[in-house]
Tab-separated table of C-alpha atoms in Angstrom:
chain	number	residue	atom	x	y	z
A	193	UNK	CA	21.283	-9.266	29.429
A	194	UNK	CA	22.843	-12.556	28.427
A	195	UNK	CA	26.119	-12.746	26.608
A	196	UNK	CA	24.497	-14.877	23.918
A	197	UNK	CA	23.652	-12.757	20.903
A	198	UNK	CA	19.977	-12.169	20.124
A	199	UNK	CA	20.789	-12.672	16.470
A	200	UNK	CA	23.845	-14.573	15.348
A	201	UNK	CA	24.623	-14.574	11.640
A	202	UNK	CA	27.238	-16.942	10.310
A	203	UNK	CA	28.778	-16.958	6.853
A	204	UNK	CA	25.554	-15.813	5.180
A	205	UNK	CA	25.434	-15.996	1.388
A	206	UNK	CA	22.887	-14.899	-1.144
A	207	UNK	CA	23.699	-15.727	-4.735
A	208	UNK	CA	21.704	-14.980	-7.838
A	209	UNK	CA	22.027	-16.704	-11.199
A	210	UNK	CA	23.948	-19.647	-9.779
A	211	UNK	CA	26.619	-17.558	-8.116
A	212	UNK	CA	27.258	-15.072	-10.895
A	213	UNK	CA	25.872	-12.306	-8.687
A	214	UNK	CA	26.823	-12.346	-5.028
A	215	UNK	CA	24.495	-10.086	-3.081
A	216	UNK	CA	25.819	-11.421	0.214
A	217	UNK	CA	29.197	-13.082	0.191
A	218	UNK	CA	29.864	-14.566	3.606
A	219	UNK	CA	28.438	-12.217	6.228
A	220	UNK	CA	29.014	-12.912	9.910
A	221	UNK	CA	27.455	-10.682	12.501
A	222	UNK	CA	26.074	-10.604	16.041
A	223	UNK	CA	23.296	-8.378	17.290
A	224	UNK	CA	22.995	-8.263	21.061
A	225	UNK	CA	20.064	-7.364	23.239
A	226	UNK	CA	19.551	-3.610	23.426
A	227	UNK	CA	21.983	-2.776	20.647
A	228	UNK	CA	21.304	-0.409	17.787
A	229	UNK	CA	23.199	-1.706	14.792
A	230	UNK	CA	23.255	0.657	11.836
A	231	UNK	CA	24.204	-0.708	8.438
A	232	UNK	CA	25.519	1.766	5.886
A	233	UNK	CA	26.999	1.377	2.436
A	234	UNK	CA	26.525	2.272	-1.231
A	235	UNK	CA	23.444	1.026	-3.084
A	236	UNK	CA	23.815	-2.531	-4.276
A	237	UNK	CA	26.159	-3.340	-1.415
A	238	UNK	CA	23.722	-5.906	-0.017
A	239	UNK	CA	22.629	-4.073	3.114
A	240	UNK	CA	18.917	-4.365	2.423
A	241	UNK	CA	19.353	-7.975	1.356
A	242	UNK	CA	21.099	-8.673	4.658
A	243	UNK	CA	18.348	-7.026	6.675
A	244	UNK	CA	15.601	-8.792	4.734
A	245	UNK	CA	17.400	-12.086	5.225
A	246	UNK	CA	17.169	-11.699	9.001
A	247	UNK	CA	13.446	-12.500	8.882
A	248	UNK	CA	13.690	-14.562	5.691
A	249	UNK	CA	11.807	-12.182	3.442
A	250	UNK	CA	14.859	-12.938	1.354
A	251	UNK	CA	15.925	-16.578	1.461
A	252	UNK	CA	19.705	-16.831	1.698
A	253	UNK	CA	21.612	-19.320	-0.406
A	254	UNK	CA	23.831	-20.506	2.434
A	255	UNK	CA	24.989	-19.887	5.992
A	256	UNK	CA	23.134	-19.745	9.278
A	257	UNK	CA	20.944	-17.250	11.100
A	258	UNK	CA	20.365	-18.005	14.778
A	259	UNK	CA	17.642	-16.078	16.529
A	260	UNK	CA	17.468	-16.850	20.253
A	261	UNK	CA	19.809	-19.719	19.373
A	262	UNK	CA	17.309	-21.293	16.960
A	263	UNK	CA	18.461	-21.684	13.369
A	264	UNK	CA	15.697	-20.015	11.363
A	265	UNK	CA	17.215	-21.263	8.099
A	266	UNK	CA	16.251	-24.802	9.099
A	267	UNK	CA	13.124	-25.602	7.043
A	268	UNK	CA	11.595	-27.177	10.152
A	269	UNK	CA	11.671	-23.925	12.103
A	270	UNK	CA	8.329	-22.149	12.274
A	271	UNK	CA	9.386	-18.887	10.665
A	272	UNK	CA	6.001	-17.236	11.266
A	273	UNK	CA	6.488	-17.531	15.013
A	274	UNK	CA	9.910	-15.874	14.712
A	275	UNK	CA	8.628	-13.100	12.522
A	276	UNK	CA	6.122	-12.183	15.234
A	277	UNK	CA	9.075	-11.272	17.424
A	278	UNK	CA	10.933	-9.419	14.673
A	279	UNK	CA	9.112	-6.261	13.677
A	280	UNK	CA	9.912	-4.784	10.294
A	281	UNK	CA	9.611	-1.235	9.002
A	282	UNK	CA	9.786	-0.738	5.238
A	283	UNK	CA	10.958	2.071	3.021
A	284	UNK	CA	7.492	2.416	1.505
A	285	UNK	CA	5.586	1.964	4.798
A	286	UNK	CA	3.356	-0.815	3.437
A	287	UNK	CA	0.383	0.146	5.546
A	288	UNK	CA	-2.802	-1.695	4.595
A	289	UNK	CA	-4.722	0.924	2.568
A	290	UNK	CA	-8.155	-0.607	3.155
A	291	UNK	CA	-7.897	-0.466	6.943
A	292	UNK	CA	-7.956	2.388	9.417
A	293	UNK	CA	-4.832	3.162	11.394
A	294	UNK	CA	-6.278	1.346	14.383
A	295	UNK	CA	-7.179	-1.719	12.315
A	296	UNK	CA	-3.697	-1.716	10.794
A	297	UNK	CA	-2.304	-1.925	14.293
A	298	UNK	CA	-4.724	-4.394	15.848
A	299	UNK	CA	-5.248	-6.996	13.144
A	300	UNK	CA	-2.035	-8.924	13.823
A	301	UNK	CA	-2.255	-8.930	17.664
A	302	UNK	CA	-5.898	-10.001	17.463
A	303	UNK	CA	-5.384	-12.779	14.937
A	304	UNK	CA	-1.953	-13.987	16.026
A	305	UNK	CA	-1.683	-13.257	19.755
A	306	UNK	CA	-5.394	-13.901	20.382
A	307	UNK	CA	-5.798	-10.539	22.037
A	308	UNK	CA	-9.322	-9.247	22.503
A	309	UNK	CA	-10.370	-6.208	20.495
A	310	UNK	CA	-10.371	-4.009	23.607
A	311	UNK	CA	-6.941	-5.198	24.693
A	312	UNK	CA	-5.429	-4.716	21.239
A	313	UNK	CA	-6.988	-1.276	20.818
A	314	UNK	CA	-5.879	-0.139	24.247
A	315	UNK	CA	-2.303	-1.109	23.448
A	316	UNK	CA	-2.555	0.530	20.017
A	317	UNK	CA	-3.874	3.788	21.463
A	318	UNK	CA	-1.076	3.835	24.037
A	319	UNK	CA	1.478	3.443	21.263
A	320	UNK	CA	-0.229	6.057	19.102
A	321	UNK	CA	0.074	8.513	21.973
A	322	UNK	CA	3.815	7.917	22.180
A	323	UNK	CA	4.165	9.054	18.561
A	324	UNK	CA	1.600	11.846	18.892
A	325	UNK	CA	-0.918	10.393	16.460
A	326	UNK	CA	-3.758	9.320	18.736
A	327	UNK	CA	-6.112	11.683	16.899
A	328	UNK	CA	-5.475	9.799	13.641
A	329	UNK	CA	-6.626	6.401	14.933
A	330	UNK	CA	-9.644	6.281	12.643
A	331	UNK	CA	-7.970	7.781	9.590
A	332	UNK	CA	-7.090	5.741	6.503
A	333	UNK	CA	-3.482	5.633	5.320
A	334	UNK	CA	-4.322	7.703	2.232
A	335	UNK	CA	-5.208	10.584	4.561
A	336	UNK	CA	-1.779	10.633	6.230
A	337	UNK	CA	1.482	12.328	5.318
A	338	UNK	CA	4.550	10.219	4.622
A	339	UNK	CA	6.050	10.916	8.010
A	340	UNK	CA	2.797	10.008	9.733
A	341	UNK	CA	2.557	6.809	7.711
A	342	UNK	CA	6.030	5.745	8.743
A	343	UNK	CA	5.378	6.511	12.408
A	344	UNK	CA	2.225	4.388	12.168
A	345	UNK	CA	4.233	1.625	10.492
A	346	UNK	CA	6.672	1.674	13.401
A	347	UNK	CA	3.978	1.443	16.058
A	348	UNK	CA	2.173	-1.217	14.036
A	349	UNK	CA	5.294	-3.335	14.325
A	350	UNK	CA	5.515	-2.528	18.054
A	351	UNK	CA	1.974	-3.815	18.615
A	352	UNK	CA	3.339	-7.340	18.273
A	353	UNK	CA	5.769	-6.602	21.138
A	354	UNK	CA	8.820	-7.647	19.119
A	355	UNK	CA	12.250	-8.374	20.561
A	356	UNK	CA	13.923	-6.586	17.689
A	357	UNK	CA	12.933	-4.071	15.059
A	358	UNK	CA	14.357	-4.158	11.545
A	359	UNK	CA	14.343	-0.860	9.622
A	360	UNK	CA	14.849	-0.990	5.866
A	361	UNK	CA	15.705	2.567	4.809
A	362	UNK	CA	12.803	3.994	6.820
A	363	UNK	CA	13.359	7.596	5.782
A	364	UNK	CA	14.411	7.195	2.139
A	365	UNK	CA	10.922	7.711	0.717
A	366	UNK	CA	10.123	10.744	2.869
A	367	UNK	CA	10.125	14.451	2.131
A	368	UNK	CA	13.193	15.966	3.784
A	369	UNK	CA	11.121	17.867	6.332
A	370	UNK	CA	9.462	14.661	7.515
A	371	UNK	CA	12.659	12.735	8.101
A	372	UNK	CA	13.160	14.300	11.523
A	373	UNK	CA	9.860	13.178	13.025
A	374	UNK	CA	10.534	9.557	12.076
A	375	UNK	CA	14.119	9.640	13.316
A	376	UNK	CA	12.895	11.093	16.619
A	377	UNK	CA	10.601	8.116	17.124
A	378	UNK	CA	13.498	5.784	16.382
A	379	UNK	CA	15.785	7.646	18.785
A	380	UNK	CA	13.210	7.315	21.553
A	381	UNK	CA	12.915	3.605	20.879
A	382	UNK	CA	16.683	3.269	21.107
A	383	UNK	CA	16.700	5.145	24.390
A	384	UNK	CA	14.095	2.770	25.781
A	385	UNK	CA	16.464	-0.095	25.015
A	386	UNK	CA	14.779	-1.567	21.930
A	387	UNK	CA	17.099	-3.769	19.908
A	388	UNK	CA	17.292	-2.381	16.403
A	389	UNK	CA	18.954	-3.124	13.081
A	390	UNK	CA	18.759	-0.123	10.783
A	391	UNK	CA	19.706	0.215	7.137
A	392	UNK	CA	19.908	3.920	6.418
A	393	UNK	CA	21.606	6.742	4.599
A	394	UNK	CA	21.112	9.074	7.579
A	395	UNK	CA	24.695	9.409	8.761
A	396	UNK	CA	23.638	11.813	11.510
A	397	UNK	CA	21.377	9.160	12.968
A	398	UNK	CA	24.126	6.544	12.735
A	399	UNK	CA	26.600	8.806	14.498
A	400	UNK	CA	24.213	9.801	17.254
A	401	UNK	CA	22.224	6.675	18.015
A	402	UNK	CA	24.148	3.608	16.832
A	403	UNK	CA	25.938	1.388	19.283
A	404	UNK	CA	27.723	-0.112	16.323
A	405	UNK	CA	28.043	0.817	12.658
A	406	UNK	CA	28.572	-1.723	9.913
A	407	UNK	CA	29.888	-0.620	6.544
A	408	UNK	CA	29.088	-2.980	3.695
A	409	UNK	CA	30.297	-3.055	0.126
A	410	UNK	CA	29.880	-5.676	-2.613
A	411	UNK	CA	28.184	-8.171	-0.311
A	412	UNK	CA	30.782	-8.183	2.462
A	413	UNK	CA	31.264	-6.313	5.720
A	414	UNK	CA	34.198	-4.025	5.095
A	415	UNK	CA	34.325	-2.347	8.464
A	416	UNK	CA	32.506	-2.704	11.748
A	417	UNK	CA	33.085	-0.395	14.676
A	418	UNK	CA	31.685	2.218	17.035
A	419	UNK	CA	30.221	5.221	15.233
A	420	UNK	CA	33.053	7.346	16.525
A	421	UNK	CA	35.724	5.133	14.997
A	422	UNK	CA	33.807	4.653	11.745
A	423	UNK	CA	33.224	8.340	11.137
A	424	UNK	CA	36.402	9.798	12.574
A	425	UNK	CA	38.996	7.112	11.876
A	426	UNK	CA	37.797	5.102	8.890
A	427	UNK	CA	40.369	2.391	8.225
A	428	UNK	CA	39.633	1.095	4.730
A	429	UNK	CA	39.995	3.133	1.609
A	430	UNK	CA	36.517	2.120	0.469
A	431	UNK	CA	34.909	3.559	3.595
A	432	UNK	CA	36.984	6.722	3.361
A	433	UNK	CA	35.857	7.398	-0.186
A	434	UNK	CA	32.232	6.515	0.718
A	435	UNK	CA	32.217	8.943	3.631
A	436	UNK	CA	33.866	11.618	1.559
A	437	UNK	CA	30.923	11.417	-0.823
A	438	UNK	CA	28.046	11.269	1.657
A	439	UNK	CA	29.183	13.562	4.484
B	1123	UNK	CA	-52.256	7.460	-38.124
B	1124	UNK	CA	-55.001	5.290	-36.671
B	1125	UNK	CA	-54.184	2.692	-39.279
B	1126	UNK	CA	-50.579	2.541	-38.140
B	1127	UNK	CA	-51.646	2.349	-34.510
B	1128	UNK	CA	-54.119	-0.433	-35.256
B	1129	UNK	CA	-51.418	-2.398	-37.048
B	1130	UNK	CA	-49.045	-2.070	-34.110
B	1131	UNK	CA	-51.752	-3.249	-31.748
B	1132	UNK	CA	-52.543	-6.217	-33.949
B	1133	UNK	CA	-48.915	-7.298	-34.160
B	1134	UNK	CA	-48.612	-6.985	-30.413
B	1135	UNK	CA	-51.655	-9.120	-29.825
B	1136	UNK	CA	-50.480	-11.639	-32.430
B	1137	UNK	CA	-47.009	-11.958	-30.936
B	1138	UNK	CA	-47.714	-11.867	-27.222
B	1139	UNK	CA	-51.410	-12.441	-26.490
B	1140	UNK	CA	-52.610	-15.002	-29.019
B	1141	UNK	CA	-52.009	-18.546	-27.777
B	1142	UNK	CA	-50.563	-17.030	-24.556
B	1143	UNK	CA	-47.257	-16.447	-26.340
B	1144	UNK	CA	-46.089	-14.121	-23.578
B	1145	UNK	CA	-45.706	-17.235	-21.451
B	1146	UNK	CA	-42.906	-18.311	-23.782
B	1147	UNK	CA	-41.085	-15.087	-23.074
B	1148	UNK	CA	-41.575	-15.367	-19.310
B	1149	UNK	CA	-40.470	-19.003	-19.300
B	1150	UNK	CA	-37.435	-18.136	-21.424
B	1151	UNK	CA	-36.526	-15.270	-19.151
B	1152	UNK	CA	-36.746	-17.611	-16.149
B	1153	UNK	CA	-34.412	-20.096	-17.813
B	1154	UNK	CA	-31.962	-17.392	-18.838
B	1155	UNK	CA	-31.812	-15.995	-15.312
B	1156	UNK	CA	-31.507	-19.436	-13.759
B	1157	UNK	CA	-28.686	-20.512	-16.080
B	1158	UNK	CA	-26.818	-17.209	-15.652
B	1159	UNK	CA	-27.244	-17.148	-11.861
B	1160	UNK	CA	-25.949	-20.645	-11.155
B	1161	UNK	CA	-23.261	-20.375	-13.829
B	1162	UNK	CA	-21.951	-17.209	-12.142
B	1163	UNK	CA	-21.728	-19.049	-8.822
B	1164	UNK	CA	-19.881	-21.979	-10.379
B	1165	UNK	CA	-17.678	-19.577	-12.332
B	1166	UNK	CA	-16.705	-17.524	-9.285
B	1167	UNK	CA	-15.975	-20.539	-7.068
B	1168	UNK	CA	-14.033	-22.326	-9.795
B	1169	UNK	CA	-12.230	-19.163	-10.852
B	1170	UNK	CA	-11.221	-18.244	-7.305
B	1171	UNK	CA	-9.864	-21.751	-6.641
B	1172	UNK	CA	-7.829	-21.738	-9.842
B	1173	UNK	CA	-6.522	-18.238	-9.201
B	1174	UNK	CA	-5.404	-19.270	-5.709
B	1175	UNK	CA	-3.597	-22.344	-7.036
B	1176	UNK	CA	-1.906	-20.385	-9.820
B	1177	UNK	CA	-0.815	-17.425	-7.711
B	1178	UNK	CA	0.260	-19.600	-4.784
B	1179	UNK	CA	2.453	-21.499	-7.201
B	1180	UNK	CA	3.923	-18.262	-8.545
B	1181	UNK	CA	4.318	-16.412	-5.267
B	1182	UNK	CA	4.892	-19.046	-2.625
B	1183	UNK	CA	6.309	-21.903	-4.704
B	1184	UNK	CA	9.962	-21.243	-3.869
B	1185	UNK	CA	9.314	-21.130	-0.143
B	1186	UNK	CA	7.110	-24.209	-0.267
B	1187	UNK	CA	9.687	-26.214	-2.226
B	1188	UNK	CA	12.072	-25.723	0.665
B	1189	UNK	CA	9.691	-26.409	3.524
B	1190	UNK	CA	7.153	-28.841	2.149
B	1191	UNK	CA	8.389	-30.705	-0.958
B	1192	UNK	CA	5.391	-33.062	-1.085
B	1193	UNK	CA	2.939	-30.167	-0.915
B	1194	UNK	CA	4.897	-28.404	-3.609
B	1195	UNK	CA	4.702	-31.471	-5.858
B	1196	UNK	CA	0.920	-31.589	-5.465
B	1197	UNK	CA	0.719	-27.861	-6.119
B	1198	UNK	CA	2.780	-28.225	-9.313
B	1199	UNK	CA	0.437	-30.919	-10.628
B	1200	UNK	CA	-2.606	-28.768	-9.790
B	1201	UNK	CA	-0.949	-25.808	-11.489
B	1202	UNK	CA	-0.471	-27.780	-14.707
B	1203	UNK	CA	-4.090	-28.985	-14.625
B	1204	UNK	CA	-5.267	-25.379	-14.200
B	1205	UNK	CA	-3.136	-24.218	-17.113
B	1206	UNK	CA	-4.531	-26.920	-19.396
B	1207	UNK	CA	-8.070	-26.020	-18.341
B	1208	UNK	CA	-7.493	-22.332	-19.057
B	1209	UNK	CA	-5.975	-23.064	-22.459
B	1210	UNK	CA	-8.754	-25.404	-23.580
B	1211	UNK	CA	-11.665	-23.305	-22.299
B	1212	UNK	CA	-10.345	-20.009	-23.552
B	1213	UNK	CA	-9.186	-21.538	-26.817
B	1214	UNK	CA	-12.536	-22.934	-27.980
B	1215	UNK	CA	-15.873	-21.231	-28.674
B	1216	UNK	CA	-18.580	-21.279	-26.025
B	1217	UNK	CA	-21.152	-22.774	-28.400
B	1218	UNK	CA	-18.861	-25.673	-29.249
B	1219	UNK	CA	-18.225	-26.319	-25.539
B	1220	UNK	CA	-21.959	-26.268	-24.888
B	1221	UNK	CA	-22.648	-28.722	-27.686
B	1222	UNK	CA	-19.870	-31.042	-26.544
B	1223	UNK	CA	-21.317	-31.009	-23.022
B	1224	UNK	CA	-24.830	-31.589	-24.282
B	1225	UNK	CA	-24.355	-34.086	-27.083
B	1226	UNK	CA	-21.275	-35.982	-25.848
B	1227	UNK	CA	-20.484	-35.684	-22.145
B	1228	UNK	CA	-24.038	-35.477	-20.838
B	1229	UNK	CA	-25.706	-37.154	-23.826
B	1230	UNK	CA	-27.868	-39.282	-21.539
B	1231	UNK	CA	-28.878	-36.476	-19.177
B	1232	UNK	CA	-32.439	-35.213	-19.340
B	1233	UNK	CA	-31.791	-32.100	-17.254
B	1234	UNK	CA	-30.952	-29.641	-20.015
B	1235	UNK	CA	-30.762	-26.629	-17.723
B	1236	UNK	CA	-28.207	-28.315	-15.456
B	1237	UNK	CA	-26.019	-29.185	-18.433
B	1238	UNK	CA	-26.181	-25.575	-19.585
B	1239	UNK	CA	-25.379	-24.279	-16.075
B	1240	UNK	CA	-22.311	-26.521	-15.961
B	1241	UNK	CA	-21.168	-25.577	-19.450
B	1242	UNK	CA	-21.516	-21.837	-18.858
B	1243	UNK	CA	-20.103	-22.068	-15.318
B	1244	UNK	CA	-17.039	-23.991	-16.420
B	1245	UNK	CA	-16.521	-21.536	-19.255
B	1246	UNK	CA	-16.884	-18.487	-17.035
B	1247	UNK	CA	-14.540	-19.982	-14.416
B	1248	UNK	CA	-11.620	-19.693	-16.821
B	1249	UNK	CA	-12.171	-15.985	-17.321
B	1250	UNK	CA	-12.889	-15.300	-13.652
B	1251	UNK	CA	-9.674	-17.160	-12.738
B	1252	UNK	CA	-7.589	-14.816	-14.841
B	1253	UNK	CA	-9.426	-11.760	-13.493
B	1254	UNK	CA	-8.797	-12.821	-9.888
B	1255	UNK	CA	-5.203	-13.774	-10.598
B	1256	UNK	CA	-4.618	-10.427	-12.251
B	1257	UNK	CA	-6.095	-8.769	-9.171
B	1258	UNK	CA	-3.822	-10.693	-6.821
B	1259	UNK	CA	-0.791	-9.871	-8.948
B	1260	UNK	CA	-1.732	-6.186	-9.018
B	1261	UNK	CA	-1.410	-5.831	-5.244
B	1262	UNK	CA	1.911	-4.286	-4.225
B	1263	UNK	CA	4.312	-7.057	-3.111
B	1264	UNK	CA	5.010	-4.811	-0.111
B	1265	UNK	CA	1.549	-5.712	1.193
B	1266	UNK	CA	2.501	-9.406	1.220
B	1267	UNK	CA	5.777	-8.590	2.913
B	1268	UNK	CA	4.107	-6.420	5.531
B	1269	UNK	CA	1.658	-9.214	6.288
B	1270	UNK	CA	4.357	-11.866	6.443
B	1271	UNK	CA	6.666	-9.679	8.537
B	1272	UNK	CA	3.943	-9.326	11.176
B	1273	UNK	CA	3.942	-13.116	11.476
B	1274	UNK	CA	0.967	-14.074	9.302
B	1275	UNK	CA	1.524	-17.246	7.305
B	1276	UNK	CA	0.852	-17.303	3.565
B	1277	UNK	CA	-2.804	-18.271	3.837
B	1278	UNK	CA	-3.540	-15.767	6.629
B	1279	UNK	CA	-1.839	-13.004	4.663
B	1280	UNK	CA	-4.027	-13.855	1.679
B	1281	UNK	CA	-7.258	-13.946	3.690
B	1282	UNK	CA	-6.752	-10.960	5.994
B	1283	UNK	CA	-4.617	-8.623	3.894
B	1284	UNK	CA	-4.685	-9.414	0.178
B	1285	UNK	CA	-8.141	-10.745	-0.753
B	1286	UNK	CA	-10.086	-7.753	0.649
B	1287	UNK	CA	-7.923	-5.470	-1.475
B	1288	UNK	CA	-8.175	-7.731	-4.527
B	1289	UNK	CA	-11.958	-7.788	-4.329
B	1290	UNK	CA	-12.174	-4.047	-4.635
B	1291	UNK	CA	-9.734	-3.933	-7.554
B	1292	UNK	CA	-11.419	-6.633	-9.631
B	1293	UNK	CA	-15.061	-5.726	-9.013
B	1294	UNK	CA	-15.526	-3.659	-12.218
B	1295	UNK	CA	-13.893	-6.341	-14.382
B	1296	UNK	CA	-15.849	-9.048	-12.622
B	1297	UNK	CA	-19.040	-7.085	-13.246
B	1298	UNK	CA	-18.149	-7.020	-16.929
B	1299	UNK	CA	-17.680	-10.794	-16.912
B	1300	UNK	CA	-21.135	-11.259	-15.351
B	1301	UNK	CA	-22.685	-9.124	-18.076
B	1302	UNK	CA	-20.902	-11.072	-20.792
B	1303	UNK	CA	-22.026	-14.337	-19.235
B	1304	UNK	CA	-25.641	-13.239	-18.955
B	1305	UNK	CA	-25.765	-12.353	-22.630
B	1306	UNK	CA	-23.757	-15.369	-23.704
B	1307	UNK	CA	-26.449	-17.684	-22.338
B	1308	UNK	CA	-28.382	-16.672	-25.459
B	1309	UNK	CA	-26.600	-19.448	-27.346
B	1310	UNK	CA	-28.351	-22.056	-25.179
B	1311	UNK	CA	-30.914	-22.339	-27.963
B	1312	UNK	CA	-28.304	-24.253	-29.955
B	1313	UNK	CA	-29.007	-27.302	-27.805
B	1314	UNK	CA	-32.760	-26.772	-27.692
B	1315	UNK	CA	-33.029	-24.971	-24.389
B	1316	UNK	CA	-35.833	-22.421	-24.299
B	1317	UNK	CA	-34.019	-19.417	-22.970
B	1318	UNK	CA	-35.101	-15.851	-23.617
B	1319	UNK	CA	-33.564	-15.635	-27.088
B	1320	UNK	CA	-34.973	-18.975	-28.146
B	1321	UNK	CA	-38.417	-17.945	-26.903
B	1322	UNK	CA	-38.341	-14.811	-29.039
B	1323	UNK	CA	-37.187	-16.851	-31.989
B	1324	UNK	CA	-39.980	-19.411	-31.547
B	1325	UNK	CA	-42.566	-16.639	-31.584
B	1326	UNK	CA	-40.949	-15.132	-34.659
B	1327	UNK	CA	-41.152	-18.502	-36.396
B	1328	UNK	CA	-44.797	-18.929	-35.505
B	1329	UNK	CA	-46.037	-15.463	-36.368
B	1330	UNK	CA	-43.700	-14.600	-39.270
B	1331	UNK	CA	-43.439	-11.192	-37.611
B	1332	UNK	CA	-39.872	-10.659	-36.415
B	1333	UNK	CA	-39.980	-7.072	-35.199
B	1334	UNK	CA	-41.896	-7.312	-31.918
B	1335	UNK	CA	-40.489	-10.505	-30.405
B	1336	UNK	CA	-36.869	-9.699	-31.216
B	1337	UNK	CA	-37.038	-6.094	-30.020
B	1338	UNK	CA	-38.801	-7.269	-26.860
B	1339	UNK	CA	-36.062	-9.813	-26.200
B	1340	UNK	CA	-33.371	-7.197	-26.763
B	1341	UNK	CA	-35.082	-4.765	-24.376
B	1342	UNK	CA	-35.368	-7.410	-21.661
B	1343	UNK	CA	-31.629	-8.197	-21.911
B	1344	UNK	CA	-30.893	-4.490	-21.765
B	1345	UNK	CA	-32.957	-4.028	-18.613
B	1346	UNK	CA	-31.350	-7.082	-16.980
B	1347	UNK	CA	-27.863	-5.760	-17.676
B	1348	UNK	CA	-28.749	-2.278	-16.448
B	1349	UNK	CA	-30.149	-3.643	-13.187
B	1350	UNK	CA	-27.093	-5.848	-12.727
B	1351	UNK	CA	-24.602	-3.058	-13.332
B	1352	UNK	CA	-26.413	-0.610	-11.083
B	1353	UNK	CA	-26.383	-3.172	-8.239
B	1354	UNK	CA	-22.663	-3.828	-8.684
B	1355	UNK	CA	-22.024	-0.106	-9.037
B	1356	UNK	CA	-23.635	0.465	-5.647
B	1357	UNK	CA	-21.475	-2.239	-4.090
B	1358	UNK	CA	-18.386	-0.690	-5.652
B	1359	UNK	CA	-19.177	2.754	-4.256
B	1360	UNK	CA	-19.764	1.300	-0.808
B	1361	UNK	CA	-16.382	-0.405	-0.877
B	1362	UNK	CA	-14.644	2.775	-1.963
B	1363	UNK	CA	-16.196	4.852	0.775
B	1364	UNK	CA	-13.789	3.241	3.238
B	1365	UNK	CA	-10.824	4.900	1.726
B	1366	UNK	CA	-11.394	8.593	1.957
């Protein structure tokens, strides 16, 4: 583990309408190898925008994002190469509906990493076993429950062997009884040392799994600390009132 | 009763057998199918290209402006050309376009069928373009994002993720466009091409007996359309089978 951050964010801004709306207003942040950084905050606070900026699904207005010390905001950087190493899991799963589970998982490794079909499928089946869905390999997404879809989405991202996984509210679109199965997969990943950035409303998950919790409001980081400190000794008034509402 | 039957037989013989008039119908049918077939190909190729330009400009323009300003400039020019094309083609009647092609642009050409193929193909391209573009726009943006987040570039995301889904969505509308095109070729007679409709009309003019030739022509169109839609219906069902 090097002491250089895996992701280094510096003074990141995202403005809409020429600065009238500031979704991100000067965010600085480091994510180190093996860390689980959980971002919490009220809706509209910019947490999803921040996460989506990390792989440039959202193009920031200003600032710098260094991944492995390469500035991905530089137009000359090959962003597609970086995205291969940054898996993303979405609120609405975004599985490809016209492909089987296996095809969903193998298409990117086969086309982008030049893996053979056998190699890609072997890896995919291994990953499916870890989430207990190996019997669904030939199913189509429409035949899966929400929780199953999200677990597939997670292992689809893992098929590219990413250095970091970004989770954008991965359990917000799930039935309450399916939240647990997805969180369990994420906990296991954390235990195995996967670097993760997670935007979530699951305070239990943040408390239990996070190495660091970031509280955002109105496009800025209000507080950043260990889960213990955040949940037991919130400093700012904004965080106190937020926690009072959600806990 | 036998009188009525005899009369029907006589009209039939007069309209189709005498002077080998059925050959007119067969020749016209051949021309109609040829014009429609090649026009569909031109229309689909042209329409797909235009749809790609237009939706790339809409969806990827911002990103491209940042990374590849020259490419973006070219794309903007292409986008404007496509918009003008769509406006002109969709804003003027097919018959007028055909006559302009025939009497002005290709006035010196002797290959009437080719001129008609071009005119109908260029016309159809405008409608196909909007069908394809609508299909692309109807795909959940999350599908683009999922593709891009895995590391596919814009073109790869389009080819591997989006287009296969678009194809399934637009197939019924596309089928409709093919049917419209097939029937619209019936105006080819305006520039003296002997298509199916014209053939029926020539017979009518010769025999002064409109019933048989016109009904025959109508029935042939009907059969053509039914065959076409049943073929496309089969394709559609095969594509849907994947999903459940």
